[in-house]
mmCIF file of C-alpha atoms in Angstrom:
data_model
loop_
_atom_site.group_PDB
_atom_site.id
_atom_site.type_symbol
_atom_site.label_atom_id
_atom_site.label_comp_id
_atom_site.label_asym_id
_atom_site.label_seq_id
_atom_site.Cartn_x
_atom_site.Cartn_y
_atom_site.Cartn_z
ATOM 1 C CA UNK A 53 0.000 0.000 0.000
ATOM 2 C CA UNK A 54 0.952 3.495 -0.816
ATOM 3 C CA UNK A 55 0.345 5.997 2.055
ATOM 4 C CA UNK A 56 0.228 9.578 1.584
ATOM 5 C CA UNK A 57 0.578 12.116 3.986
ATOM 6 C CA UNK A 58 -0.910 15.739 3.237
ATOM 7 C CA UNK A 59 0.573 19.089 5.088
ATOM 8 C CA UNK A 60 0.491 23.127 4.923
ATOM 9 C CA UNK A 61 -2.801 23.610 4.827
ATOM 10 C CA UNK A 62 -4.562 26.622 6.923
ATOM 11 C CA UNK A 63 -5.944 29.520 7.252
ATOM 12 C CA UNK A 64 -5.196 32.199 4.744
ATOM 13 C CA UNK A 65 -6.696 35.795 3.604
ATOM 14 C CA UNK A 66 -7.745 36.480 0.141
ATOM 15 C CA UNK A 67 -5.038 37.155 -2.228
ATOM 16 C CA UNK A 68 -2.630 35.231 -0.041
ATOM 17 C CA UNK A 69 -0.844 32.335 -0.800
ATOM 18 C CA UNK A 70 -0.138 28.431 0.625
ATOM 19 C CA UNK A 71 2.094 25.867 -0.581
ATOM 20 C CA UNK A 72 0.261 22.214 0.254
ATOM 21 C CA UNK A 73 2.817 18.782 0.335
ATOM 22 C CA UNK A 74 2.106 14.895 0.167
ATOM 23 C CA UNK A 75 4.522 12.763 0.713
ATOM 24 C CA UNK A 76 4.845 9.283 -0.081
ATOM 25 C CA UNK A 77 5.891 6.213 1.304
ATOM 26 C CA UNK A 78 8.271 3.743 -0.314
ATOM 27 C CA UNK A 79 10.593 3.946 -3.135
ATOM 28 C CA UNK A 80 7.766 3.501 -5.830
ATOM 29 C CA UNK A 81 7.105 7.244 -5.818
ATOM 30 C CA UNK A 82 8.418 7.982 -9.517
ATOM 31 C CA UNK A 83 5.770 4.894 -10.821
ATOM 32 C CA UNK A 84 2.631 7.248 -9.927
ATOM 33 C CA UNK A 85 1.696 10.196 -11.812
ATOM 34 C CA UNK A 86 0.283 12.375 -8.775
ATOM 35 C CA UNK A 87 -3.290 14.290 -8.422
ATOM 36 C CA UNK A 88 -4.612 17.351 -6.213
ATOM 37 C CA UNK A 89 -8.269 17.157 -5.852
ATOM 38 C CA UNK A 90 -10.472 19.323 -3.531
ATOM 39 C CA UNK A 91 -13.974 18.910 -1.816
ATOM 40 C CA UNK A 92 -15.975 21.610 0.144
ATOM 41 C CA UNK A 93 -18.868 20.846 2.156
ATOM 42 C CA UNK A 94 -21.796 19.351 0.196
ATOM 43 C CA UNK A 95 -20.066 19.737 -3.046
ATOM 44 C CA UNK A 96 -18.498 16.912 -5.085
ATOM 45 C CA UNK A 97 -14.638 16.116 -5.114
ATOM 46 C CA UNK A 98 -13.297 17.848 -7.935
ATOM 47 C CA UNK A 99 -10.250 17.908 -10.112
ATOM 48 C CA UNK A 100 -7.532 20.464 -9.027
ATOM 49 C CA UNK A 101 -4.471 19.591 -10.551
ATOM 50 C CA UNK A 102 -1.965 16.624 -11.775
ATOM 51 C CA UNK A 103 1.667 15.904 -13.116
ATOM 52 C CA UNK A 104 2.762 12.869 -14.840
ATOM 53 C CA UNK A 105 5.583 10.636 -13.364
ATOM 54 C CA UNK A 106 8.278 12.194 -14.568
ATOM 55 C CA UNK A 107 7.289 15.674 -14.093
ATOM 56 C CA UNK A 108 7.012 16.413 -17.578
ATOM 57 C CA UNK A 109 3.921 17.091 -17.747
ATOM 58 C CA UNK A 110 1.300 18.999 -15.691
ATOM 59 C CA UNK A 111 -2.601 19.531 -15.751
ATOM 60 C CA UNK A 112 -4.975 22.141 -14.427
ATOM 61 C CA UNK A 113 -8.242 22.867 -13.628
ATOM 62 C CA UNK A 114 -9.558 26.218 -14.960
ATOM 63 C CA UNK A 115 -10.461 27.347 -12.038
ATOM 64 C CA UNK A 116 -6.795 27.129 -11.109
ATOM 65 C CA UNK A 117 -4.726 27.816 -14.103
ATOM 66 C CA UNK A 118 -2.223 30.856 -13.785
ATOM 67 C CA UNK A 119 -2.649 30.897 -10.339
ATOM 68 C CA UNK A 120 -1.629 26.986 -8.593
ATOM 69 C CA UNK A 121 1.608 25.214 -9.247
ATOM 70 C CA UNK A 122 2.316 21.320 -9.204
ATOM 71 C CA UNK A 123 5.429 19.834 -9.135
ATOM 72 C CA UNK A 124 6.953 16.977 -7.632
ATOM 73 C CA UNK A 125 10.376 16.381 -5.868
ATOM 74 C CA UNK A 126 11.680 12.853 -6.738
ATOM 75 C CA UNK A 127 14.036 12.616 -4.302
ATOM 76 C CA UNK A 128 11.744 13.666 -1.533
ATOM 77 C CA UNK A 129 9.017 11.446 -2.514
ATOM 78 C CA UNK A 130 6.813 14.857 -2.336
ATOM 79 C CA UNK A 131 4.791 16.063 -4.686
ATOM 80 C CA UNK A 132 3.544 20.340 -4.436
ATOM 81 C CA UNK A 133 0.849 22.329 -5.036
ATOM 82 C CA UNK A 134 1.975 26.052 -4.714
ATOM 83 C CA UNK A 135 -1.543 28.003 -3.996
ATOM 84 C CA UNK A 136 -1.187 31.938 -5.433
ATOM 85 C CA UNK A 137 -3.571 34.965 -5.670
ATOM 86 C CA UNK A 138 -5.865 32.650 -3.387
ATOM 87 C CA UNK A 139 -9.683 33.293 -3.284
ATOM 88 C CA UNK A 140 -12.589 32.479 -1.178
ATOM 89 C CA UNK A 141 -13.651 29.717 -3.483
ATOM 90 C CA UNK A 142 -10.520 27.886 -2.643
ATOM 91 C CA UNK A 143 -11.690 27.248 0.185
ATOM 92 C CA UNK A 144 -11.972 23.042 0.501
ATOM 93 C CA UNK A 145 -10.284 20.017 2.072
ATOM 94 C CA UNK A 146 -7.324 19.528 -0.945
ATOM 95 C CA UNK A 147 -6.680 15.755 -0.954
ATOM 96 C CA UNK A 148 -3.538 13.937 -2.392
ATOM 97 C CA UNK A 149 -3.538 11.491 -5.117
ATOM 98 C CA UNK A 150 -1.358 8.869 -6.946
ATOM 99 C CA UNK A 151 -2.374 6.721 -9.709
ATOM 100 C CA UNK A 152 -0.243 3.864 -11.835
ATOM 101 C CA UNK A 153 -2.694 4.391 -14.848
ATOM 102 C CA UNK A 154 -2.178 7.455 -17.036
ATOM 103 C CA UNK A 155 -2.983 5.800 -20.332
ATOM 104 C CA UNK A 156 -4.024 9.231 -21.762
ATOM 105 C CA UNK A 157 -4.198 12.939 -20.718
ATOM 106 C CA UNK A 158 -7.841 12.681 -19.620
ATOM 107 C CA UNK A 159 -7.331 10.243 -17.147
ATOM 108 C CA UNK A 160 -5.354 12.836 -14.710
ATOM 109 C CA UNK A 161 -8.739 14.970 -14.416
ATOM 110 C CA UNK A 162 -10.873 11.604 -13.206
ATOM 111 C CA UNK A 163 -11.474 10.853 -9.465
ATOM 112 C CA UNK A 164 -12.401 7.205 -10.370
ATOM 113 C CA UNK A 165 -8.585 6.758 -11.996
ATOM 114 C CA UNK A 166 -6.507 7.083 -8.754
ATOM 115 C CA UNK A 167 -5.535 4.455 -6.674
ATOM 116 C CA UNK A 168 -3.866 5.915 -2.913
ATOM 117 C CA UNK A 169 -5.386 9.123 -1.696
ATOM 118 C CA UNK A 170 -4.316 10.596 1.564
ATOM 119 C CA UNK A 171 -6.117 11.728 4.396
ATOM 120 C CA UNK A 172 -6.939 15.573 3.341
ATOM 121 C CA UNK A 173 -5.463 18.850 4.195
ATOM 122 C CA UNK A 174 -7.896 21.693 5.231
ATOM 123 C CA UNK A 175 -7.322 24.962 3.218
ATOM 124 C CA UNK A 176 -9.204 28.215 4.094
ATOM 125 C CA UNK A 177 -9.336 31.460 2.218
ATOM 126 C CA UNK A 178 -11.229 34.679 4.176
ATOM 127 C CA UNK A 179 -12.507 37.311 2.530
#
């Protein structure tokens, strides 16, 4: 079993910024293309971001795009999510991801695709 261990989230004023981790256990970190997905009360999980295993490539949400980072640290086992320009909106538990199947770009965006998820990080934005 994978575990993954979220950290950094809190509370944070509009405009602000937050950088969220996950680290992994084990050695197998590089063999999982890693996922950020978020969930506020009553709403649905949703897609936040992804990067493939090697880093190369990353994926965004819309909602997100100019304004969140991914990136993953290899020899850390970590994998990022640097949080910029932050807005009430934002506000949601952020949970960490890791999948072995990435068979094409549209898998990174589905819940339903990852394997190991980690136990959430709270993140919330004032206004």
């Amino acid at each position: 079993q994978v575990q993954l261990v979220e950290s950094g989230g809190g509370l944070v004023q509009a405009g602000g910024s937050l950088r969220l981790s996950c680290a992994a256990s084990g050695r197998t970190f590089s063999r999982y293309a890693m996922g950020w997905f978020r969930q506020a009360p009553g709403k649905e999980r949703e897609f936040v971001a992804a990067i493939s295993r090697s880093g190369g490539s990353t994926y965004y949400a819309d909602s997100v795009k100019g304004r969140f980072t991914i990136s993953r640290d290899s020899a850390k086992n970590t994998v990022y999510l640097q949080m910029n320009s932050l807005k009430p909106e934002d506000t949601a538990v952020y949970y960490c991801a890791a999948t072995s199947t990435t068979y094409s770009a549209n898998y990174y965006y589905t819940a339903a695709q990852y394997d190991y998820w980690g136990q959430g990080t709270q993140v919330t934005v004032s206004s």
